[in-house]
XYZ file of C-alpha atoms in Angstrom:
119
model
C -191.862 139.613 -61.891
C -191.730 138.295 -65.443
C -188.820 136.548 -67.049
C -187.181 138.288 -69.957
C -187.489 136.566 -73.292
C -184.418 136.552 -75.504
C -184.915 136.032 -79.200
C -181.484 134.389 -79.482
C -179.038 133.008 -76.935
C -176.286 135.450 -76.027
C -173.046 135.552 -77.936
C -170.300 133.218 -76.747
C -167.696 135.980 -77.023
C -167.810 139.607 -78.135
C -167.080 140.312 -81.801
C -163.290 140.619 -82.112
C -161.403 143.303 -83.944
C -160.116 142.240 -87.353
C -156.479 142.118 -86.236
C -154.511 138.889 -86.395
C -154.050 138.619 -82.612
C -157.736 139.360 -81.921
C -158.975 136.945 -84.570
C -156.595 134.208 -83.385
C -157.630 134.677 -79.746
C -161.330 134.599 -80.674
C -160.895 131.508 -82.818
C -159.040 129.790 -79.971
C -162.172 130.285 -77.855
C -164.891 129.354 -80.364
C -163.200 126.832 -82.685
C -159.728 125.865 -81.450
C -159.566 122.911 -83.818
C -159.316 125.404 -86.700
C -156.206 127.257 -85.472
C -153.877 125.341 -87.819
C -156.136 126.210 -90.766
C -156.119 129.858 -89.645
C -152.319 129.914 -89.515
C -151.992 128.237 -92.921
C -154.433 130.774 -94.423
C -152.491 133.601 -92.801
C -149.247 132.337 -94.314
C -150.884 132.107 -97.755
C -152.319 135.608 -97.413
C -148.925 137.087 -96.566
C -147.223 135.193 -99.380
C -149.845 136.329 -101.878
C -149.694 139.919 -100.598
C -145.933 139.914 -101.083
C -146.101 138.339 -104.534
C -148.773 140.747 -105.756
C -147.571 143.793 -103.840
C -151.091 144.222 -102.463
C -152.800 144.229 -99.088
C -155.953 142.723 -100.635
C -155.073 139.084 -99.737
C -154.589 140.133 -96.112
C -157.895 142.023 -96.111
C -159.693 139.001 -97.598
C -158.101 136.757 -94.956
C -159.352 139.065 -92.206
C -162.894 139.150 -93.625
C -162.982 135.365 -94.092
C -161.919 134.617 -90.530
C -164.013 137.392 -88.973
C -166.983 135.806 -90.780
C -166.118 132.285 -89.590
C -165.786 133.567 -86.020
C -169.043 135.540 -86.306
C -170.887 132.320 -87.087
C -169.261 130.407 -84.226
C -169.685 133.126 -81.602
C -173.466 133.207 -82.073
C -175.007 129.862 -81.037
C -178.214 130.345 -83.055
C -176.228 131.126 -86.196
C -173.757 128.291 -85.626
C -176.611 125.799 -85.167
C -178.365 126.934 -88.361
C -175.102 126.860 -90.317
C -174.143 123.409 -89.044
C -177.593 122.017 -89.873
C -177.374 123.434 -93.402
C -173.835 122.066 -93.850
C -174.878 118.654 -92.570
C -177.782 118.566 -95.012
C -175.614 119.709 -97.907
C -173.026 117.046 -97.089
C -175.491 114.180 -96.709
C -178.153 114.831 -99.335
C -177.770 113.711 -102.913
C -177.131 116.618 -105.272
C -180.202 115.607 -107.283
C -182.404 116.090 -104.223
C -184.096 119.526 -104.311
C -183.394 119.816 -100.581
C -179.651 119.807 -101.383
C -180.025 123.111 -103.281
C -182.072 124.492 -100.372
C -179.324 123.466 -97.936
C -176.650 125.093 -100.100
C -178.714 128.267 -100.372
C -179.099 128.290 -96.577
C -175.332 127.891 -96.120
C -174.698 130.830 -98.418
C -177.383 133.005 -96.816
C -176.046 132.371 -93.308
C -172.458 133.023 -94.402
C -173.508 136.262 -96.122
C -175.460 137.328 -93.026
C -172.373 136.818 -90.868
C -170.114 138.506 -93.398
C -172.404 141.540 -93.587
C -172.260 141.852 -89.810
C -168.456 141.959 -89.754
C -168.078 144.282 -92.719
C -170.701 146.782 -91.548
C -168.958 147.660 -88.314
């Protein structure tokens, strides 16, 4: 019998729906320290939606947090993102590796965002 090889570790949680309760519950599991930030962003989204008579701020809130959760729920993606963030936050901006780290951050974020907007 041979052991199965997994390209990436399994997801920590399934991808949540983009509803406030589902996103909040998922965030509580993968990054509970960010719940206050989530709530503050939600309040801003509702205020902006009311002021502009548009659902767009709420939609953008949902995409942002679905993307953040997508990164955290996939250990391989979270590790790559954290390494890129750490490099971007510690390297001097004149160091060519800083630009590489920033490009990696953006690429990983866009990869996660594409996953949550394609479903």
